[in-house]
Tab-separated table of C-alpha atoms and ligand atoms in Angstrom:
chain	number	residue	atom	x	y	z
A	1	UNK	CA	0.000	0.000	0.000
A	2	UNK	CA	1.282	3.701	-0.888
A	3	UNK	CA	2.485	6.104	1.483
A	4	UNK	CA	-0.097	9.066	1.340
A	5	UNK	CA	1.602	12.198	0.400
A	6	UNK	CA	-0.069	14.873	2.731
A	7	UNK	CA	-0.762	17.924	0.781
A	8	UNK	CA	-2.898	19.002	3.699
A	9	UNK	CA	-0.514	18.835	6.798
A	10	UNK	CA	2.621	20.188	4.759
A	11	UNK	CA	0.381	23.115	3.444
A	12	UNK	CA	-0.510	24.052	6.858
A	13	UNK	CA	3.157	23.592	8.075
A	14	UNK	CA	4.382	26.041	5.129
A	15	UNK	CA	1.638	28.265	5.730
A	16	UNK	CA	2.371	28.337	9.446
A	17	UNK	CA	5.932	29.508	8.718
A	18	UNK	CA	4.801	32.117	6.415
A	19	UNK	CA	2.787	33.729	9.116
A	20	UNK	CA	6.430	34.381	10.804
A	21	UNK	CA	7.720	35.833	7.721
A	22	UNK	CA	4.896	38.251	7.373
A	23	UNK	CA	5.284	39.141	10.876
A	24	UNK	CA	8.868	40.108	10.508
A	25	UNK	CA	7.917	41.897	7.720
A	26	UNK	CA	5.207	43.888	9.254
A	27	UNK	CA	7.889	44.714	12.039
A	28	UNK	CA	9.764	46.357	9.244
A	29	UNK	CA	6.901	48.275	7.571
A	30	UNK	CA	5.858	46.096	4.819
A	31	UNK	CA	2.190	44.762	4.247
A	32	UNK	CA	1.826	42.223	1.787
A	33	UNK	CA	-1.147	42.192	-0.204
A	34	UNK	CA	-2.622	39.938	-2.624
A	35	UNK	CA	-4.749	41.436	-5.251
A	36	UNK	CA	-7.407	39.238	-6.898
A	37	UNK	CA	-9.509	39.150	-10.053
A	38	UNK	CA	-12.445	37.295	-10.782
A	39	UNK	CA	-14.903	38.359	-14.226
A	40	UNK	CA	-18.418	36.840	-14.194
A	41	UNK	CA	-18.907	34.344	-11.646
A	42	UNK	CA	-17.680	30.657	-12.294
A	43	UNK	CA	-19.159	28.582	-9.461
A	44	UNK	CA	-15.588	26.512	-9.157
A	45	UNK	CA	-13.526	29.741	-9.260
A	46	UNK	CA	-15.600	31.639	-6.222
A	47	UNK	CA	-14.482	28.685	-4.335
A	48	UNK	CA	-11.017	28.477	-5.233
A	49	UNK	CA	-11.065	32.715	-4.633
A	50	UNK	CA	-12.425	31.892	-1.184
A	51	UNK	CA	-10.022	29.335	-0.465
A	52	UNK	CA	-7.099	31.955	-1.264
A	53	UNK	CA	-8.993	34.737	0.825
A	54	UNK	CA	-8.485	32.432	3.716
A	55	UNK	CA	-4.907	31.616	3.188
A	56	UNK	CA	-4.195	35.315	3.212
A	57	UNK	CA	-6.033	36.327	6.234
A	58	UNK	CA	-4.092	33.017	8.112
A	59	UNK	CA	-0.895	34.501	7.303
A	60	UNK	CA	-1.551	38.020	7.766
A	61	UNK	CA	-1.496	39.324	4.159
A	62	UNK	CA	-4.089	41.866	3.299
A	63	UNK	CA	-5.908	40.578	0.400
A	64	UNK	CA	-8.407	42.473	-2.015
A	65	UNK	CA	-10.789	41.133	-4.581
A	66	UNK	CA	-11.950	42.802	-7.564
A	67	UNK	CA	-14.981	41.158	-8.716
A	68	UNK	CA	-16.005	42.324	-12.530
A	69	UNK	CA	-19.068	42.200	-14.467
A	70	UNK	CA	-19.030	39.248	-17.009
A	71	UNK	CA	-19.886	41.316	-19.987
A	72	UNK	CA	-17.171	44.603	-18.844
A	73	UNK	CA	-14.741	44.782	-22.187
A	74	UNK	CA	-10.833	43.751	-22.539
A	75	UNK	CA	-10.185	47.920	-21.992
A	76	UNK	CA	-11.644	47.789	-18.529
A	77	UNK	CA	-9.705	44.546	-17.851
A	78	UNK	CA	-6.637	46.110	-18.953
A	79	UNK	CA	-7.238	49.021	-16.940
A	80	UNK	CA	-7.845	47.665	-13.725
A	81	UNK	CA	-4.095	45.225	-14.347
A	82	UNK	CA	-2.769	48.939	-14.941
A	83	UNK	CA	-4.091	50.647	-11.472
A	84	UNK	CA	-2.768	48.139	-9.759
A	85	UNK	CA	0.166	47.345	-11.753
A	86	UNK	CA	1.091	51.005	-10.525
A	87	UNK	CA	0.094	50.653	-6.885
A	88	UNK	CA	2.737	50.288	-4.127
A	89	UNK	CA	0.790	48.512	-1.473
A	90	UNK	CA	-0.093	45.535	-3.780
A	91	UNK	CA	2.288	42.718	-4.355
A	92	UNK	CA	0.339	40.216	-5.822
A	93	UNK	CA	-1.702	40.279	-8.812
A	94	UNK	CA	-3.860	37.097	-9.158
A	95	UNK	CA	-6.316	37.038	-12.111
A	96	UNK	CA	-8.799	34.032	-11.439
A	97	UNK	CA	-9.093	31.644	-14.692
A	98	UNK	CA	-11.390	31.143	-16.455
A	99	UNK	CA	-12.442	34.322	-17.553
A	100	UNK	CA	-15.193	34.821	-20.290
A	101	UNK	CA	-14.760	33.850	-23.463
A	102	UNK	CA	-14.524	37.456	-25.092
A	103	UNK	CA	-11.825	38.565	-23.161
A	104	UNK	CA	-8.103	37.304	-24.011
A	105	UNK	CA	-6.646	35.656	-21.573
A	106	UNK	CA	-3.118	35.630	-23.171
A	107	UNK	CA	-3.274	39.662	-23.373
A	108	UNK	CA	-4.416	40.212	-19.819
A	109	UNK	CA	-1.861	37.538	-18.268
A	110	UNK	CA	0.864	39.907	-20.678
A	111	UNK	CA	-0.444	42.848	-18.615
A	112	UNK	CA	0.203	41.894	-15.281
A	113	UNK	CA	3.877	43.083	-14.489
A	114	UNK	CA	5.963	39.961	-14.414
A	115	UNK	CA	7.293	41.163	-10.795
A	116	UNK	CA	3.826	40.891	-9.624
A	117	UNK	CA	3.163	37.710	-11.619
A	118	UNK	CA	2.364	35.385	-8.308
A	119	UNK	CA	0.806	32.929	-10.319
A	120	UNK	CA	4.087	32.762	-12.874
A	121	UNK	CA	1.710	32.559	-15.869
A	122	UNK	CA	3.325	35.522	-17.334
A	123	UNK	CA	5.754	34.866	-20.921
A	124	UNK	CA	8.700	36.395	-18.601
A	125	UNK	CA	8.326	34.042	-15.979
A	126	UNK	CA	6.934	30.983	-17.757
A	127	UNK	CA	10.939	32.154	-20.084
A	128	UNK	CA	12.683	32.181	-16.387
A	129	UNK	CA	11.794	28.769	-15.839
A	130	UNK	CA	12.373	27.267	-19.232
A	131	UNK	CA	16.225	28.993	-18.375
A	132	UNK	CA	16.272	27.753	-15.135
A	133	UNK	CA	16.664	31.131	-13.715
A	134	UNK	CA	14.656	33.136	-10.777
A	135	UNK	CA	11.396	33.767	-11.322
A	136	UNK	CA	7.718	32.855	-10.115
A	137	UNK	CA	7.107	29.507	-11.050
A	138	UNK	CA	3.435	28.619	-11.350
A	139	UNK	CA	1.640	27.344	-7.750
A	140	UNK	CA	0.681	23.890	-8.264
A	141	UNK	CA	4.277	22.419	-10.332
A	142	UNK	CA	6.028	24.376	-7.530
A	143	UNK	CA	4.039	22.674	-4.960
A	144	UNK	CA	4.347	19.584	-6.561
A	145	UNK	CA	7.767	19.651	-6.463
A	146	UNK	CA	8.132	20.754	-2.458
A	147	UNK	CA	6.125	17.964	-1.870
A	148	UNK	CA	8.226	15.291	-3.510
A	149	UNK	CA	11.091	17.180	-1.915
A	150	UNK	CA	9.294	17.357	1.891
A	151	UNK	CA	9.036	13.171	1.409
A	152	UNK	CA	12.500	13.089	-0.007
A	153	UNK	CA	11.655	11.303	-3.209
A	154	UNK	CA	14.462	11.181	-5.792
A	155	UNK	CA	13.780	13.146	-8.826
A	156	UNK	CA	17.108	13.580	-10.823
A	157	UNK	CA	17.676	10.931	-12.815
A	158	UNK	CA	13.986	9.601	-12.366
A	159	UNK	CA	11.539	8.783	-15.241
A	160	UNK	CA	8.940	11.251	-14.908
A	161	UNK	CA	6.429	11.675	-17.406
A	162	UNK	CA	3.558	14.393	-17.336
A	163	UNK	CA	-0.045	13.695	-18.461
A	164	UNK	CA	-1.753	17.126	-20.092
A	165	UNK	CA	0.318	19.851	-21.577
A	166	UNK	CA	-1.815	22.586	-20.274
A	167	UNK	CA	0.439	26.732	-19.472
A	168	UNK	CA	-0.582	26.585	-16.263
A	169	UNK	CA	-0.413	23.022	-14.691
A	170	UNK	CA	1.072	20.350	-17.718
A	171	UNK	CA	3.883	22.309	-19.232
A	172	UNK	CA	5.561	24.369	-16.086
A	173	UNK	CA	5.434	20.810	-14.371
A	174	UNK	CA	7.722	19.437	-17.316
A	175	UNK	CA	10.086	22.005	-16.871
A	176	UNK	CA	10.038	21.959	-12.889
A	177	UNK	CA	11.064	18.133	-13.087
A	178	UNK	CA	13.874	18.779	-15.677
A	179	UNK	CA	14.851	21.568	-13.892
A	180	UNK	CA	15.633	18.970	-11.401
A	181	UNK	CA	17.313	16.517	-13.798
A	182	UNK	CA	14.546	14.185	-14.366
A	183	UNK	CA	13.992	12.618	-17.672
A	184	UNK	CA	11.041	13.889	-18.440
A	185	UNK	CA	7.782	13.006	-21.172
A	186	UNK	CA	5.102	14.980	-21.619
A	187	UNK	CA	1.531	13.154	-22.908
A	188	UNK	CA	-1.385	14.964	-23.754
A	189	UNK	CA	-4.791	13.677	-26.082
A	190	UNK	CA	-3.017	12.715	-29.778
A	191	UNK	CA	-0.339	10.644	-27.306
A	192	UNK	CA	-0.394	7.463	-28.666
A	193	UNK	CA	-0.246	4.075	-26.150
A	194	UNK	CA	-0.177	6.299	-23.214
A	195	UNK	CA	-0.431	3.668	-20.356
A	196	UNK	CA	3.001	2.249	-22.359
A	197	UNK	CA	4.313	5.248	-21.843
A	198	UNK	CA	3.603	5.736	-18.432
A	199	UNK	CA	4.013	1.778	-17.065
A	200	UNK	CA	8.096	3.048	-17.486
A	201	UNK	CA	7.145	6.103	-15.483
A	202	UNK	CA	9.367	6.294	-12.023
A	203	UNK	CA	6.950	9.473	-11.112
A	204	UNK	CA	3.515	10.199	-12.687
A	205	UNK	CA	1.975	13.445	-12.555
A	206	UNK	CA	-1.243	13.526	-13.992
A	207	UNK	CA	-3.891	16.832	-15.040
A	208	UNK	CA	-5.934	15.531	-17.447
A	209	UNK	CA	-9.383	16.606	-15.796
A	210	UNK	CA	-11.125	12.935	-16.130
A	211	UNK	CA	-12.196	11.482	-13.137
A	212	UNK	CA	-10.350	7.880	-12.249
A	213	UNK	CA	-8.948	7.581	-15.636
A	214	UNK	CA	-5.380	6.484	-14.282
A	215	UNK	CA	-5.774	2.766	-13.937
A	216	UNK	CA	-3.584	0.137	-11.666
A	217	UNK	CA	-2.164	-1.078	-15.406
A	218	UNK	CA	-0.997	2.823	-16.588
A	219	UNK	CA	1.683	2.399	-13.305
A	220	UNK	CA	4.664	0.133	-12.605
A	221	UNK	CA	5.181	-1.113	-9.281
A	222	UNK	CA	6.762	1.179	-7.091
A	223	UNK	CA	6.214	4.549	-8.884
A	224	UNK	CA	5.300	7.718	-7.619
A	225	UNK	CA	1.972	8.956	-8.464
A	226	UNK	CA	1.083	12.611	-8.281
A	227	UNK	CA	-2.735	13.617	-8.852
A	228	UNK	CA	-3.665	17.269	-9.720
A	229	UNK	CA	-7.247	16.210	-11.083
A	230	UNK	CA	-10.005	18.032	-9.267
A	231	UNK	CA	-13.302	16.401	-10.599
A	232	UNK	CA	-16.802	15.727	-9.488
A	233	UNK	CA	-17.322	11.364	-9.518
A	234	UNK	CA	-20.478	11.564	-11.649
A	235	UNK	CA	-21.874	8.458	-9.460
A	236	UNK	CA	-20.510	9.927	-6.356
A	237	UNK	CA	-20.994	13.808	-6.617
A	238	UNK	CA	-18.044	13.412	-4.572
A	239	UNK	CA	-14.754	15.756	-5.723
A	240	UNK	CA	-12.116	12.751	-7.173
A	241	UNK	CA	-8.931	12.930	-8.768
A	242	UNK	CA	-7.584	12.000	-12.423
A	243	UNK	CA	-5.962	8.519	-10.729
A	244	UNK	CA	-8.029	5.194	-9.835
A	245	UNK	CA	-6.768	5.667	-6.141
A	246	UNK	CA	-8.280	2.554	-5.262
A	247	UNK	CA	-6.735	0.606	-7.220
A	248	UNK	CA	-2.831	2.600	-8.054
A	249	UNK	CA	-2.450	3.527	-4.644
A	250	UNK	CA	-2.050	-0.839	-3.877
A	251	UNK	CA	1.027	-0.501	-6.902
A	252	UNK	CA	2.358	2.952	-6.037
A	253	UNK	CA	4.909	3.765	-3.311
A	254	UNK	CA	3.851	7.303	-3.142
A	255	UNK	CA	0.508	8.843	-3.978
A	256	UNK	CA	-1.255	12.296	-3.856
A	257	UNK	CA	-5.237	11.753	-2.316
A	258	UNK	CA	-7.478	14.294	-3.857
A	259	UNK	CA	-8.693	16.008	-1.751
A	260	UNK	CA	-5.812	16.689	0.574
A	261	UNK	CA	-3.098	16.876	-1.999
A	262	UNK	CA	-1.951	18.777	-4.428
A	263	UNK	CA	-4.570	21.032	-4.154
A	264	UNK	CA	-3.398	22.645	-0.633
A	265	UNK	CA	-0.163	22.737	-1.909
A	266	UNK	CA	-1.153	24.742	-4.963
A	267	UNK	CA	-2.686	27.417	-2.300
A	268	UNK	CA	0.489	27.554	-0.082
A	269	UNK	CA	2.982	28.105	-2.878
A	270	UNK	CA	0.690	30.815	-4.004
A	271	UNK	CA	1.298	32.399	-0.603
A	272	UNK	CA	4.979	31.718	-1.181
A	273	UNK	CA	5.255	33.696	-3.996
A	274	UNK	CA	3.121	36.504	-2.522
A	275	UNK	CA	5.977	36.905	0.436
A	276	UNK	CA	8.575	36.263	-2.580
A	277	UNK	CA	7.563	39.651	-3.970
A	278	UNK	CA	9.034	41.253	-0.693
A	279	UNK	CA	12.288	39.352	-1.042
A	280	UNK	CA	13.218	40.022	-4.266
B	301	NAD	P1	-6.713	21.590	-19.227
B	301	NAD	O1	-8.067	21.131	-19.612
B	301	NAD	O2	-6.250	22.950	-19.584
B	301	NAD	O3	-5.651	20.578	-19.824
B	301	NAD	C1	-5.841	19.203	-19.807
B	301	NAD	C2	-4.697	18.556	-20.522
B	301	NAD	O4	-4.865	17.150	-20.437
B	301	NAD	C3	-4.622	18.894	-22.014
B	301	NAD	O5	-3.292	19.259	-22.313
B	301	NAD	C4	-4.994	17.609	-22.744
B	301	NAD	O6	-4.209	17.403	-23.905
B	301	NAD	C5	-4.674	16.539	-21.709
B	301	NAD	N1	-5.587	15.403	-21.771
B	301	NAD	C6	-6.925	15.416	-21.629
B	301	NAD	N2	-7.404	14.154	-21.731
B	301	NAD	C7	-6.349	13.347	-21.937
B	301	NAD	C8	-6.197	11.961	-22.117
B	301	NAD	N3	-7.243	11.147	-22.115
B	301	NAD	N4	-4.970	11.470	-22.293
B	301	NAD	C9	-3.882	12.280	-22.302
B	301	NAD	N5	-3.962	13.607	-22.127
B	301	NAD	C10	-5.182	14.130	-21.954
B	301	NAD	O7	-6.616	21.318	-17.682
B	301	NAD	P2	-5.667	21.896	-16.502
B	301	NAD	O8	-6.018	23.287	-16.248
B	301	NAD	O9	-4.242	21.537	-16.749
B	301	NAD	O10	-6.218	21.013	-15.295
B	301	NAD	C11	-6.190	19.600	-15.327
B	301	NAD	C12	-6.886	19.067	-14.102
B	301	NAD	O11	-6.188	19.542	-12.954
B	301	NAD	C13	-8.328	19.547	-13.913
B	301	NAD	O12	-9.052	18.525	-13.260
B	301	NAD	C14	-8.189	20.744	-12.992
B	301	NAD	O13	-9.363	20.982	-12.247
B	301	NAD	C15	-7.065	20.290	-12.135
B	301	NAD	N6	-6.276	21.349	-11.500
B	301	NAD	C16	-5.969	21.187	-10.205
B	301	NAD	C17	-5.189	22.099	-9.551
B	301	NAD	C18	-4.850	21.865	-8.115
B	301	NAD	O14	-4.418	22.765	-7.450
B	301	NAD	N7	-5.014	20.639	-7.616
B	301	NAD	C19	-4.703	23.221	-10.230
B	301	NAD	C20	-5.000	23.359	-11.585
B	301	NAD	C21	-5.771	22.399	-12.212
């Protein structure tokens, strides 16, 4: 049976840390803020906006929410990344995805100024971590990779290979795990055999967005299985991962539970990168 990877307790453990941080940072003057964006009003994303409210107000960091019309236009968009690109107090810009189809998402992530970037989905930083180089990597790859690191799994030299190719969760993970000298594979929907693929796979990551669709025959004995997938079970109702943990977690000797695992990770980094923004 696999060793659960607790997402949970080492997001509280970071978090608690954090708090010191912002308190010696406070002594000094400074007031971190996170500054958050939500247009229209995606039932998943209030959630994962309320989850990040909380975070903040654990810590200590001041935290403000802009919450637009669905209909406003790119200008307005643009505009409000521009206010707050210019103001002092915030350190943190955090523009909640998805955003309506009429807006471009490419063009407002381009806005944000990469030195506020705490989601590391801007072309700059997304470039610092292709050169290996100091930037803000995106949340959930970076909190992926602490966790391995917290349970002292091996990564250089490992197999890894990474299901879905997506900018924010597929492709930054890629380059996290060759940034630590893992062999790395990338699969995505025109991959071809993919459970041949990923049977050599030392570590698995998967974010595909299908509920259970890793089975116990996609993983050798003995790898490492990492589950982003946040899904609803459609016979449950229940919130399930992209892994079978039933059945992989009896052939794995690591896995991620969902919840509890990547995704309180994903939060904590976030609040990483806010306090990063003072250190830099
Ligand atoms: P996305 O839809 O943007 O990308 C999915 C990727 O998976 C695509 O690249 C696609 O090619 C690939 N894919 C889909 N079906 C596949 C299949 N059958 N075989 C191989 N590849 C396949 O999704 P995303 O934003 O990367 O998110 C993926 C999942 O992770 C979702 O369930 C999402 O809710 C979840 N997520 C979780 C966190 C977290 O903090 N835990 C953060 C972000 C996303």
């Amino acid at each position: 049976m696999a060793i659960i990877l607790d997402g949970k307790a080492l997001a509280k453990k970071i978090r608690e840390n954090l708090k010191y941080e912002v308190d010696s940072l406070k002594e000094k003057g400074i007031y971190p803020k996170l500054a958050v964006i939500m247009v229209g009003d995606d039932s998943s994303s209030k959630i994962y906006v309320r989850n990040k409210s909380r975070a903040c107000e654990e810590i200590g960091i001041a935290y403000e929410e802009f919450l637009l019309d669905e209909n406003i236009e790119m200008k307005e968009l643009l505009e409000l990344i521009d206010n707050l690109n210019n103001r002092e107090d915030v350190g943190g810009i955090l523009l909640q995805s998805p955003i309506p189809k009429h807006l471009d998402i490419n063009e407002a992530i381009k806005a944000i100024s990469p030195e506020k970037d705490v989601d590391g989905f801007h072309p700059i930083n997304i470039g610092k971590l292709v050169l290996n180089q100091n930037g803000y990597i995106s949340c959930t790859p970076y909190g992926i990779i602490r966790l391995l690191e917290e349970y002292n799994i091996e990564i250089e030299g490992k197999n890894a290979v990474v299901i879905g190719r997506s900018n924010i969760v597929g492709k930054p993970m890629m380059l996290s795990l060759l940034n630590k000298n893992a062999t790395v594979t990338i699969c995505h929907t025109k991959t071809k055999n993919l459970s041949e693929i990923t049977k050599n796979a030392d570590i698995i990551v998967c974010a595909i967005g299908h509920p259970k669709y890793i089975k116990d025959y996609f993983v050798k004995d003995g790898a490492v299985v990492i589950d982003v997938g946040i899904n609803r079970d459609p016979e449950t109702g229940k919130i399930t991962g992209d892994v079978d943990f039933e059945e992989v977690s009896k052939k794995a000797s690591y896995i991620t539970p969902v919840p509890g695992g990547v995704g309180p990770m994903t939060i904590a980094m976030l609040m990483v990168n806010v306090v990063k923004h003072y250190n830099m």
